[in-house]
């Protein structure tokens, strides 16, 4: 999917040449970044705030498939999903470190495309790329990203902070990224069998974007701050709603009840799920990579958030002894599992 036609071998620049070359397009946005690329370590000054640190590794063939992921999108998504982890702590991402292992299959232009995506995300979220490491790999591409951010001591949201009777809220809608992946996998299979067939991606723009170019919910964190609503527990939805909600309940020593009819699902996601003979609710519960925020808020804050378009209340926190449950559209209650809910497992 490379758009560039010229190919410059990595060996023609060498490791230091490549770093110098990439450095040219990097600008710093945050006053906390005292020293970026170019010394043995970056220098950061967070004054009185706590530092938040998170890291993610992406391995070609395991976490991404370059058959349908453009390198620019890979860079963008790799950065955004890291920023999302900091937002999920109710923090602000400020610096990014990028380590990259490359085989000689990749050219300088290919690395430039990855960095275009990384830097586009850095610009949009005002994060500074302050360092990393560059090395060779016998096969394929590995990216390891570390994001640093800040959180005010009393504002940080831990998974363990869900309170009694808290409302359970999600941002945006769920299941779209998973359906986007199903479309891309289907078209890849068709292309493998017959390379003359053009991919049919028509009418699926939203779910493809959810998969290929997700966004982190900086806006939600800022909105809650403006409204002076401090979430109890918060987590970003990388592995599906069910799994993340179970994490919150386990860490908080609580139970929960959520309602199937309240789970926000976009119409394109629902239509596509039907085409694939999948239950849209299960896609939302178990299909990952939506990067929406799942959080609890105290009941007393209900009025402040009840009319917000981007936030949906899907249930509430209960006693640990009641377990974690989903009420389906027919009014029946089912124990929630990381795969969705138990009746699904029994059917299969
Ligand atoms: P060292 O040998 O001390 O590890 P390097 O030559 O690897 O130093 O790195 C020199 C500088 O370039 C450092 O500031 C490092 O953080 C930065 N750097 C190296 N690789 C990358 C990369 N892939 N992306 C961004 N910065 C990088
Ligand atoms: Mg190094």
mmCIF file of C-alpha atoms and ligand atoms in Angstrom:
data_model
loop_
_atom_site.group_PDB
_atom_site.id
_atom_site.type_symbol
_atom_site.label_atom_id
_atom_site.label_comp_id
_atom_site.label_asym_id
_atom_site.label_seq_id
_atom_site.Cartn_x
_atom_site.Cartn_y
_atom_site.Cartn_z
ATOM 1 C CA UNK A 1 0.000 0.000 0.000
ATOM 2 C CA UNK A 2 3.008 2.290 -0.286
ATOM 3 C CA UNK A 3 2.163 5.451 -2.175
ATOM 4 C CA UNK A 4 5.781 6.561 -2.493
ATOM 5 C CA UNK A 5 7.420 5.260 -5.641
ATOM 6 C CA UNK A 6 11.046 6.069 -4.819
ATOM 7 C CA UNK A 7 12.912 3.679 -2.565
ATOM 8 C CA UNK A 8 15.894 4.736 -0.493
ATOM 9 C CA UNK A 9 17.612 1.851 1.290
ATOM 10 C CA UNK A 10 17.923 2.224 5.069
ATOM 11 C CA UNK A 11 21.604 1.276 4.731
ATOM 12 C CA UNK A 12 22.248 4.454 2.709
ATOM 13 C CA UNK A 13 21.446 6.629 5.741
ATOM 14 C CA UNK A 14 22.511 4.335 8.585
ATOM 15 C CA UNK A 15 21.015 4.478 12.091
ATOM 16 C CA UNK A 16 22.269 7.950 13.006
ATOM 17 C CA UNK A 17 21.454 9.353 9.576
ATOM 18 C CA UNK A 18 17.925 8.012 9.877
ATOM 19 C CA UNK A 19 17.419 9.513 13.350
ATOM 20 C CA UNK A 20 18.763 12.900 12.159
ATOM 21 C CA UNK A 21 16.498 12.719 9.147
ATOM 22 C CA UNK A 22 13.398 11.959 11.232
ATOM 23 C CA UNK A 23 14.300 14.612 13.793
ATOM 24 C CA UNK A 24 13.958 17.374 11.189
ATOM 25 C CA UNK A 25 10.176 17.138 11.153
ATOM 26 C CA UNK A 26 9.758 17.027 14.948
ATOM 27 C CA UNK A 27 8.502 20.043 16.899
ATOM 28 C CA UNK A 28 7.954 20.260 20.653
ATOM 29 C CA UNK A 29 4.661 21.598 22.068
ATOM 30 C CA UNK A 30 4.919 21.190 25.848
ATOM 31 C CA UNK A 31 6.939 23.269 28.303
ATOM 32 C CA UNK A 32 7.511 20.054 30.286
ATOM 33 C CA UNK A 33 9.751 18.769 27.447
ATOM 34 C CA UNK A 34 13.081 20.381 28.385
ATOM 35 C CA UNK A 35 15.191 18.212 26.068
ATOM 36 C CA UNK A 36 13.941 15.987 23.284
ATOM 37 C CA UNK A 37 15.834 13.858 20.768
ATOM 38 C CA UNK A 38 19.590 14.238 20.626
ATOM 39 C CA UNK A 39 21.125 13.441 23.985
ATOM 40 C CA UNK A 40 21.459 10.205 25.956
ATOM 41 C CA UNK A 41 18.091 10.838 27.599
ATOM 42 C CA UNK A 42 15.200 13.222 27.282
ATOM 43 C CA UNK A 43 14.721 15.702 30.149
ATOM 44 C CA UNK A 44 11.211 16.282 31.481
ATOM 45 C CA UNK A 45 9.916 18.668 34.150
ATOM 46 C CA UNK A 46 6.458 17.953 35.572
ATOM 47 C CA UNK A 47 6.701 20.312 38.573
ATOM 48 C CA UNK A 48 4.072 19.195 41.060
ATOM 49 C CA UNK A 49 2.078 16.678 39.043
ATOM 50 C CA UNK A 50 2.367 12.923 39.141
ATOM 51 C CA UNK A 51 3.987 11.280 36.105
ATOM 52 C CA UNK A 52 1.883 8.667 34.278
ATOM 53 C CA UNK A 53 3.776 6.126 32.158
ATOM 54 C CA UNK A 54 2.478 3.470 29.802
ATOM 55 C CA UNK A 55 4.015 1.335 27.072
ATOM 56 C CA UNK A 56 2.773 -0.823 24.204
ATOM 57 C CA UNK A 57 4.499 -3.149 21.773
ATOM 58 C CA UNK A 58 3.208 -3.869 18.270
ATOM 59 C CA UNK A 59 4.576 -6.807 16.298
ATOM 60 C CA UNK A 60 3.924 -7.261 12.572
ATOM 61 C CA UNK A 61 1.806 -10.346 11.947
ATOM 62 C CA UNK A 62 0.588 -10.364 15.564
ATOM 63 C CA UNK A 63 -0.877 -6.898 16.130
ATOM 64 C CA UNK A 64 -1.107 -5.535 12.610
ATOM 65 C CA UNK A 65 -1.196 -6.753 9.033
ATOM 66 C CA UNK A 66 0.469 -4.553 6.417
ATOM 67 C CA UNK A 67 -1.700 -6.196 3.743
ATOM 68 C CA UNK A 68 -4.418 -3.711 4.655
ATOM 69 C CA UNK A 69 -2.964 -1.294 7.188
ATOM 70 C CA UNK A 70 -1.243 1.687 5.516
ATOM 71 C CA UNK A 71 1.986 2.619 7.335
ATOM 72 C CA UNK A 72 0.729 6.137 8.045
ATOM 73 C CA UNK A 73 -2.333 4.700 9.770
ATOM 74 C CA UNK A 74 -0.173 2.267 11.698
ATOM 75 C CA UNK A 75 1.867 5.157 13.110
ATOM 76 C CA UNK A 76 -1.222 7.200 13.903
ATOM 77 C CA UNK A 77 -3.053 4.370 15.627
ATOM 78 C CA UNK A 78 0.026 3.210 17.575
ATOM 79 C CA UNK A 79 0.382 6.717 19.040
ATOM 80 C CA UNK A 80 -3.331 7.294 19.687
ATOM 81 C CA UNK A 81 -3.877 4.022 21.560
ATOM 82 C CA UNK A 82 -0.999 4.938 23.858
ATOM 83 C CA UNK A 83 -2.451 8.396 24.493
ATOM 84 C CA UNK A 84 -5.763 6.702 25.254
ATOM 85 C CA UNK A 85 -4.160 4.876 28.210
ATOM 86 C CA UNK A 86 -3.164 8.205 29.756
ATOM 87 C CA UNK A 87 -6.630 9.729 29.195
ATOM 88 C CA UNK A 88 -8.088 6.621 30.850
ATOM 89 C CA UNK A 89 -6.203 7.635 34.019
ATOM 90 C CA UNK A 90 -7.810 11.094 33.679
ATOM 91 C CA UNK A 91 -4.387 12.446 32.729
ATOM 92 C CA UNK A 92 -2.778 14.387 29.911
ATOM 93 C CA UNK A 93 -0.266 12.704 27.575
ATOM 94 C CA UNK A 94 2.780 14.944 27.052
ATOM 95 C CA UNK A 95 5.714 12.931 25.678
ATOM 96 C CA UNK A 96 6.157 9.896 23.452
ATOM 97 C CA UNK A 97 9.147 7.598 22.933
ATOM 98 C CA UNK A 98 9.207 5.406 19.838
ATOM 99 C CA UNK A 99 11.412 2.345 19.459
ATOM 100 C CA UNK A 100 11.436 0.659 16.117
ATOM 101 C CA UNK A 101 12.979 -2.553 14.775
ATOM 102 C CA UNK A 102 13.143 -2.727 10.969
ATOM 103 C CA UNK A 103 14.132 -5.402 8.469
ATOM 104 C CA UNK A 104 15.720 -4.372 5.171
ATOM 105 C CA UNK A 105 12.341 -4.952 3.521
ATOM 106 C CA UNK A 106 11.520 -1.416 4.704
ATOM 107 C CA UNK A 107 12.877 1.660 2.969
ATOM 108 C CA UNK A 108 13.555 5.155 4.324
ATOM 109 C CA UNK A 109 10.274 6.227 2.667
ATOM 110 C CA UNK A 110 8.384 3.518 4.566
ATOM 111 C CA UNK A 111 9.805 4.756 7.883
ATOM 112 C CA UNK A 112 8.898 8.304 6.874
ATOM 113 C CA UNK A 113 5.302 7.226 6.405
ATOM 114 C CA UNK A 114 5.162 5.634 9.863
ATOM 115 C CA UNK A 115 6.555 8.856 11.338
ATOM 116 C CA UNK A 116 4.079 10.979 9.375
ATOM 117 C CA UNK A 117 1.311 9.083 11.153
ATOM 118 C CA UNK A 118 3.032 9.280 14.546
ATOM 119 C CA UNK A 119 3.652 13.001 14.182
ATOM 120 C CA UNK A 120 0.148 13.724 12.951
ATOM 121 C CA UNK A 121 -1.200 12.122 16.132
ATOM 122 C CA UNK A 122 1.387 14.023 18.229
ATOM 123 C CA UNK A 123 0.316 17.303 16.637
ATOM 124 C CA UNK A 124 -3.384 16.653 17.115
ATOM 125 C CA UNK A 125 -3.019 15.631 20.781
ATOM 126 C CA UNK A 126 -0.142 18.053 21.528
ATOM 127 C CA UNK A 127 2.317 15.361 22.549
ATOM 128 C CA UNK A 128 6.085 15.664 22.012
ATOM 129 C CA UNK A 129 8.111 12.892 20.389
ATOM 130 C CA UNK A 130 11.202 13.103 22.601
ATOM 131 C CA UNK A 131 13.163 9.962 21.840
ATOM 132 C CA UNK A 132 13.284 6.281 21.131
ATOM 133 C CA UNK A 133 15.570 3.622 19.760
ATOM 134 C CA UNK A 134 16.255 2.309 16.280
ATOM 135 C CA UNK A 135 17.474 -1.165 15.498
ATOM 136 C CA UNK A 136 17.415 -3.828 12.801
ATOM 137 C CA UNK A 137 15.257 -6.922 12.784
ATOM 138 C CA UNK A 138 15.715 -10.114 10.739
ATOM 139 C CA UNK A 139 12.038 -10.147 9.794
ATOM 140 C CA UNK A 140 9.300 -7.599 9.779
ATOM 141 C CA UNK A 141 8.526 -4.550 11.813
ATOM 142 C CA UNK A 142 8.182 -4.074 15.556
ATOM 143 C CA UNK A 143 7.150 -0.819 17.185
ATOM 144 C CA UNK A 144 7.346 -0.131 20.888
ATOM 145 C CA UNK A 145 5.823 3.095 22.141
ATOM 146 C CA UNK A 146 6.101 4.613 25.594
ATOM 147 C CA UNK A 147 3.916 7.535 26.510
ATOM 148 C CA UNK A 148 4.519 9.847 29.450
ATOM 149 C CA UNK A 149 1.854 12.105 30.857
ATOM 150 C CA UNK A 150 0.751 14.039 33.871
ATOM 151 C CA UNK A 151 -2.070 13.661 36.335
ATOM 152 C CA UNK A 152 -3.068 15.806 39.278
ATOM 153 C CA UNK A 153 -2.743 13.779 42.462
ATOM 154 C CA UNK A 154 -6.456 14.011 43.321
ATOM 155 C CA UNK A 155 -7.781 13.653 39.772
ATOM 156 C CA UNK A 156 -6.181 10.378 38.713
ATOM 157 C CA UNK A 157 -8.811 7.660 38.121
ATOM 158 C CA UNK A 158 -7.843 4.147 39.100
ATOM 159 C CA UNK A 159 -9.702 1.012 38.048
ATOM 160 C CA UNK A 160 -10.284 0.360 41.723
ATOM 161 C CA UNK A 161 -12.280 3.546 42.355
ATOM 162 C CA UNK A 162 -15.840 2.509 41.433
ATOM 163 C CA UNK A 163 -18.160 3.569 44.271
ATOM 164 C CA UNK A 164 -21.381 2.030 45.633
ATOM 165 C CA UNK A 165 -24.311 2.644 43.248
ATOM 166 C CA UNK A 166 -22.143 4.625 40.786
ATOM 167 C CA UNK A 167 -23.593 5.014 37.303
ATOM 168 C CA UNK A 168 -21.720 3.135 34.575
ATOM 169 C CA UNK A 169 -21.065 5.303 31.505
ATOM 170 C CA UNK A 170 -19.445 4.827 28.079
ATOM 171 C CA UNK A 171 -18.387 7.404 25.524
ATOM 172 C CA UNK A 172 -19.223 7.158 21.798
ATOM 173 C CA UNK A 173 -20.366 3.833 20.402
ATOM 174 C CA UNK A 174 -19.002 0.300 20.497
ATOM 175 C CA UNK A 175 -18.294 -2.660 18.223
ATOM 176 C CA UNK A 176 -17.408 -0.577 15.141
ATOM 177 C CA UNK A 177 -13.658 -1.254 15.129
ATOM 178 C CA UNK A 178 -14.311 -4.993 15.287
ATOM 179 C CA UNK A 179 -16.707 -4.860 12.330
ATOM 180 C CA UNK A 180 -14.188 -2.756 10.376
ATOM 181 C CA UNK A 181 -11.633 -5.508 10.952
ATOM 182 C CA UNK A 182 -14.089 -8.151 9.690
ATOM 183 C CA UNK A 183 -14.527 -6.174 6.442
ATOM 184 C CA UNK A 184 -10.760 -5.792 5.954
ATOM 185 C CA UNK A 185 -10.136 -9.493 6.650
ATOM 186 C CA UNK A 186 -12.889 -10.488 4.213
ATOM 187 C CA UNK A 187 -11.485 -8.318 1.433
ATOM 188 C CA UNK A 188 -7.967 -9.607 2.084
ATOM 189 C CA UNK A 189 -9.216 -13.178 1.678
ATOM 190 C CA UNK A 190 -11.023 -12.327 -1.563
ATOM 191 C CA UNK A 191 -7.916 -10.569 -2.893
ATOM 192 C CA UNK A 192 -5.774 -13.605 -2.048
ATOM 193 C CA UNK A 193 -8.075 -15.869 -4.024
ATOM 194 C CA UNK A 194 -8.380 -13.468 -6.938
ATOM 195 C CA UNK A 195 -5.911 -10.550 -7.081
ATOM 196 C CA UNK A 196 -7.826 -8.896 -9.950
ATOM 197 C CA UNK A 197 -10.864 -8.211 -7.731
ATOM 198 C CA UNK A 198 -10.820 -4.683 -6.263
ATOM 199 C CA UNK A 199 -11.697 -4.472 -2.548
ATOM 200 C CA UNK A 200 -15.339 -3.633 -1.869
ATOM 201 C CA UNK A 201 -15.230 -1.138 0.983
ATOM 202 C CA UNK A 202 -18.262 0.933 -0.105
ATOM 203 C CA UNK A 203 -20.659 2.129 2.554
ATOM 204 C CA UNK A 204 -18.383 1.066 5.419
ATOM 205 C CA UNK A 205 -16.420 4.294 5.919
ATOM 206 C CA UNK A 206 -17.330 4.737 9.553
ATOM 207 C CA UNK A 207 -16.409 1.266 10.762
ATOM 208 C CA UNK A 208 -13.234 1.184 8.637
ATOM 209 C CA UNK A 209 -12.173 4.460 10.199
ATOM 210 C CA UNK A 210 -12.942 3.044 13.642
ATOM 211 C CA UNK A 211 -10.497 0.211 12.897
ATOM 212 C CA UNK A 212 -7.802 2.049 10.931
ATOM 213 C CA UNK A 213 -7.845 5.526 12.443
ATOM 214 C CA UNK A 214 -9.236 5.451 15.988
ATOM 215 C CA UNK A 215 -9.206 8.543 18.189
ATOM 216 C CA UNK A 216 -8.531 8.811 21.928
ATOM 217 C CA UNK A 217 -11.296 10.485 23.966
ATOM 218 C CA UNK A 218 -9.401 13.576 25.049
ATOM 219 C CA UNK A 219 -12.654 15.494 24.518
ATOM 220 C CA UNK A 220 -14.510 13.408 27.123
ATOM 221 C CA UNK A 221 -11.802 13.863 29.748
ATOM 222 C CA UNK A 222 -11.873 17.619 29.107
ATOM 223 C CA UNK A 223 -15.667 17.754 29.136
ATOM 224 C CA UNK A 224 -15.902 15.974 32.492
ATOM 225 C CA UNK A 225 -13.301 18.329 33.883
ATOM 226 C CA UNK A 226 -15.281 21.372 32.664
ATOM 227 C CA UNK A 227 -18.429 19.957 34.247
ATOM 228 C CA UNK A 228 -16.491 19.325 37.447
ATOM 229 C CA UNK A 229 -17.474 15.667 37.362
ATOM 230 C CA UNK A 230 -14.692 13.433 38.622
ATOM 231 C CA UNK A 231 -15.184 9.868 37.400
ATOM 232 C CA UNK A 232 -14.799 7.091 39.960
ATOM 233 C CA UNK A 233 -13.116 4.263 38.087
ATOM 234 C CA UNK A 234 -12.104 4.726 34.449
ATOM 235 C CA UNK A 235 -10.594 2.456 31.761
ATOM 236 C CA UNK A 236 -10.283 2.642 27.992
ATOM 237 C CA UNK A 237 -12.062 -0.026 25.966
ATOM 238 C CA UNK A 238 -9.320 -1.878 24.115
ATOM 239 C CA UNK A 239 -10.567 -5.452 24.637
ATOM 240 C CA UNK A 240 -14.352 -5.065 24.554
ATOM 241 C CA UNK A 241 -16.852 -3.654 27.033
ATOM 242 C CA UNK A 242 -17.381 -6.901 28.981
ATOM 243 C CA UNK A 243 -13.719 -7.499 29.710
ATOM 244 C CA UNK A 244 -13.079 -3.871 30.754
ATOM 245 C CA UNK A 245 -16.134 -3.737 32.999
ATOM 246 C CA UNK A 246 -15.043 -6.960 34.688
ATOM 247 C CA UNK A 247 -11.643 -5.338 35.318
ATOM 248 C CA UNK A 248 -13.281 -2.348 37.004
ATOM 249 C CA UNK A 249 -15.516 -4.592 39.138
ATOM 250 C CA UNK A 250 -12.677 -6.912 40.128
ATOM 251 C CA UNK A 251 -10.318 -4.092 41.077
ATOM 252 C CA UNK A 252 -13.082 -2.187 42.893
ATOM 253 C CA UNK A 253 -14.487 -5.295 44.665
ATOM 254 C CA UNK A 254 -17.946 -4.542 43.264
ATOM 255 C CA UNK A 255 -20.638 -6.034 41.032
ATOM 256 C CA UNK A 256 -22.543 -4.379 38.210
ATOM 257 C CA UNK A 257 -25.682 -4.485 36.158
ATOM 258 C CA UNK A 258 -25.830 -3.213 32.574
ATOM 259 C CA UNK A 259 -28.694 -3.187 30.070
ATOM 260 C CA UNK A 260 -28.315 -4.529 26.542
ATOM 261 C CA UNK A 261 -30.756 -1.960 25.128
ATOM 262 C CA UNK A 262 -28.615 0.902 26.449
ATOM 263 C CA UNK A 263 -25.315 -0.175 24.871
ATOM 264 C CA UNK A 264 -24.547 2.423 22.162
ATOM 265 C CA UNK A 265 -24.069 0.809 18.747
ATOM 266 C CA UNK A 266 -23.860 2.763 15.477
ATOM 267 C CA UNK A 267 -26.271 1.764 12.698
ATOM 268 C CA UNK A 268 -23.405 0.912 10.333
ATOM 269 C CA UNK A 269 -21.948 -1.437 12.962
ATOM 270 C CA UNK A 270 -25.342 -3.109 13.435
ATOM 271 C CA UNK A 271 -25.928 -3.509 9.685
ATOM 272 C CA UNK A 272 -22.491 -4.947 9.114
ATOM 273 C CA UNK A 273 -22.881 -7.361 12.042
ATOM 274 C CA UNK A 274 -26.087 -8.613 10.443
ATOM 275 C CA UNK A 275 -24.281 -9.205 7.144
ATOM 276 C CA UNK A 276 -21.715 -11.327 8.979
ATOM 277 C CA UNK A 277 -24.403 -13.097 10.970
ATOM 278 C CA UNK A 278 -23.057 -11.700 14.231
ATOM 279 C CA UNK A 279 -24.972 -10.301 17.188
ATOM 280 C CA UNK A 280 -24.153 -6.542 17.382
ATOM 281 C CA UNK A 281 -24.351 -6.644 21.192
ATOM 282 C CA UNK A 282 -21.702 -9.353 21.278
ATOM 283 C CA UNK A 283 -19.498 -7.258 18.979
ATOM 284 C CA UNK A 284 -19.783 -4.373 21.450
ATOM 285 C CA UNK A 285 -19.165 -6.616 24.470
ATOM 286 C CA UNK A 286 -16.282 -8.619 23.062
ATOM 287 C CA UNK A 287 -14.873 -6.936 19.949
ATOM 288 C CA UNK A 288 -11.973 -4.736 20.992
ATOM 289 C CA UNK A 289 -10.158 -1.647 19.774
ATOM 290 C CA UNK A 290 -12.903 0.955 20.074
ATOM 291 C CA UNK A 291 -10.792 3.044 22.489
ATOM 292 C CA UNK A 292 -13.861 4.610 24.024
ATOM 293 C CA UNK A 293 -13.824 5.389 27.740
ATOM 294 C CA UNK A 294 -15.741 3.308 30.270
ATOM 295 C CA UNK A 295 -16.162 5.071 33.608
ATOM 296 C CA UNK A 296 -18.327 5.317 36.667
ATOM 297 C CA UNK A 297 -19.716 8.494 38.166
ATOM 298 C CA UNK A 298 -21.435 9.096 41.508
ATOM 299 C CA UNK A 299 -25.249 9.104 41.329
ATOM 300 C CA UNK A 300 -25.396 12.734 42.471
ATOM 301 C CA UNK A 301 -23.779 13.803 39.170
ATOM 302 C CA UNK A 302 -26.547 12.258 37.057
ATOM 303 C CA UNK A 303 -28.118 15.591 36.084
ATOM 304 C CA UNK A 304 -24.843 16.944 34.740
ATOM 305 C CA UNK A 305 -24.355 14.148 32.239
ATOM 306 C CA UNK A 306 -27.815 12.777 31.450
ATOM 307 C CA UNK A 307 -28.294 14.870 28.278
ATOM 308 C CA UNK A 308 -24.795 14.613 26.813
ATOM 309 C CA UNK A 309 -24.821 13.117 23.326
ATOM 310 C CA UNK A 310 -21.368 11.565 23.618
ATOM 311 C CA UNK A 311 -21.954 9.809 26.949
ATOM 312 C CA UNK A 312 -24.391 6.948 27.544
ATOM 313 C CA UNK A 313 -25.380 5.553 30.923
ATOM 314 C CA UNK A 314 -25.580 1.772 30.508
ATOM 315 C CA UNK A 315 -26.096 0.579 34.082
ATOM 316 C CA UNK A 316 -24.849 0.884 37.642
ATOM 317 C CA UNK A 317 -22.429 -0.556 40.165
ATOM 318 C CA UNK A 318 -23.827 -3.082 42.673
ATOM 319 C CA UNK A 319 -22.576 -5.184 45.573
ATOM 320 C CA UNK A 320 -19.841 -7.657 44.818
ATOM 321 C CA UNK A 321 -22.159 -10.440 45.997
ATOM 322 C CA UNK A 322 -24.667 -9.767 43.160
ATOM 323 C CA UNK A 323 -21.988 -10.441 40.543
ATOM 324 C CA UNK A 324 -21.616 -8.800 37.128
ATOM 325 C CA UNK A 325 -24.773 -9.032 35.041
ATOM 326 C CA UNK A 326 -26.326 -8.061 31.735
ATOM 327 C CA UNK A 327 -30.076 -7.606 31.320
ATOM 328 C CA UNK A 328 -30.940 -8.594 27.747
ATOM 329 C CA UNK A 329 -33.770 -7.048 25.675
ATOM 330 C CA UNK A 330 -36.162 -9.808 26.781
ATOM 331 C CA UNK A 331 -35.674 -8.713 30.407
ATOM 332 C CA UNK A 332 -33.618 -11.768 31.418
ATOM 333 C CA UNK A 333 -30.481 -11.408 33.479
ATOM 334 C CA UNK A 334 -27.226 -13.159 32.459
ATOM 335 C CA UNK A 335 -23.828 -13.267 34.145
ATOM 336 C CA UNK A 336 -21.342 -11.209 32.154
ATOM 337 C CA UNK A 337 -18.173 -12.969 31.018
ATOM 338 C CA UNK A 338 -15.088 -11.656 29.233
ATOM 339 C CA UNK A 339 -16.402 -13.280 26.031
ATOM 340 C CA UNK A 340 -19.786 -11.570 26.199
ATOM 341 C CA UNK A 341 -22.412 -13.260 28.282
ATOM 342 C CA UNK A 342 -22.949 -16.843 29.323
ATOM 343 C CA UNK A 343 -25.935 -17.752 27.114
ATOM 344 C CA UNK A 344 -23.791 -17.078 24.060
ATOM 345 C CA UNK A 345 -21.188 -19.572 25.239
ATOM 346 C CA UNK A 346 -23.888 -22.187 25.855
ATOM 347 C CA UNK A 347 -25.284 -21.728 22.337
ATOM 348 C CA UNK A 348 -21.863 -22.474 20.888
HETATM 349 P P1 LIG B 1 22.103 5.700 22.404
HETATM 350 O O1 LIG B 1 23.161 5.042 21.624
HETATM 351 O O2 LIG B 1 22.548 6.525 23.558
HETATM 352 O O3 LIG B 1 20.956 4.785 22.737
HETATM 353 P P2 LIG B 1 20.793 6.579 20.048
HETATM 354 O O4 LIG B 1 21.787 6.836 18.993
HETATM 355 O O5 LIG B 1 20.038 5.317 20.014
HETATM 356 O O6 LIG B 1 21.499 6.813 21.432
HETATM 357 O O7 LIG B 1 19.751 7.770 20.058
HETATM 358 C C1 LIG B 1 20.149 9.114 19.899
HETATM 359 C C2 LIG B 1 18.946 9.996 20.141
HETATM 360 O O8 LIG B 1 17.943 9.723 19.162
HETATM 361 C C3 LIG B 1 18.283 9.768 21.482
HETATM 362 O O9 LIG B 1 17.782 11.026 21.916
HETATM 363 C C4 LIG B 1 17.135 8.834 21.173
HETATM 364 O O10 LIG B 1 16.099 8.974 22.102
HETATM 365 C C5 LIG B 1 16.742 9.300 19.775
HETATM 366 N N1 LIG B 1 16.156 8.220 18.944
HETATM 367 C C6 LIG B 1 16.723 7.052 18.560
HETATM 368 N N2 LIG B 1 15.911 6.321 17.787
HETATM 369 C C7 LIG B 1 14.753 7.025 17.690
HETATM 370 C C8 LIG B 1 13.507 6.807 17.061
HETATM 371 N N3 LIG B 1 13.248 5.687 16.365
HETATM 372 N N4 LIG B 1 12.552 7.747 17.170
HETATM 373 C C9 LIG B 1 12.789 8.868 17.892
HETATM 374 N N5 LIG B 1 13.931 9.138 18.505
HETATM 375 C C10 LIG B 1 14.923 8.236 18.426
HETATM 376 MG MG1 LIG B 2 19.750 3.728 21.317
#
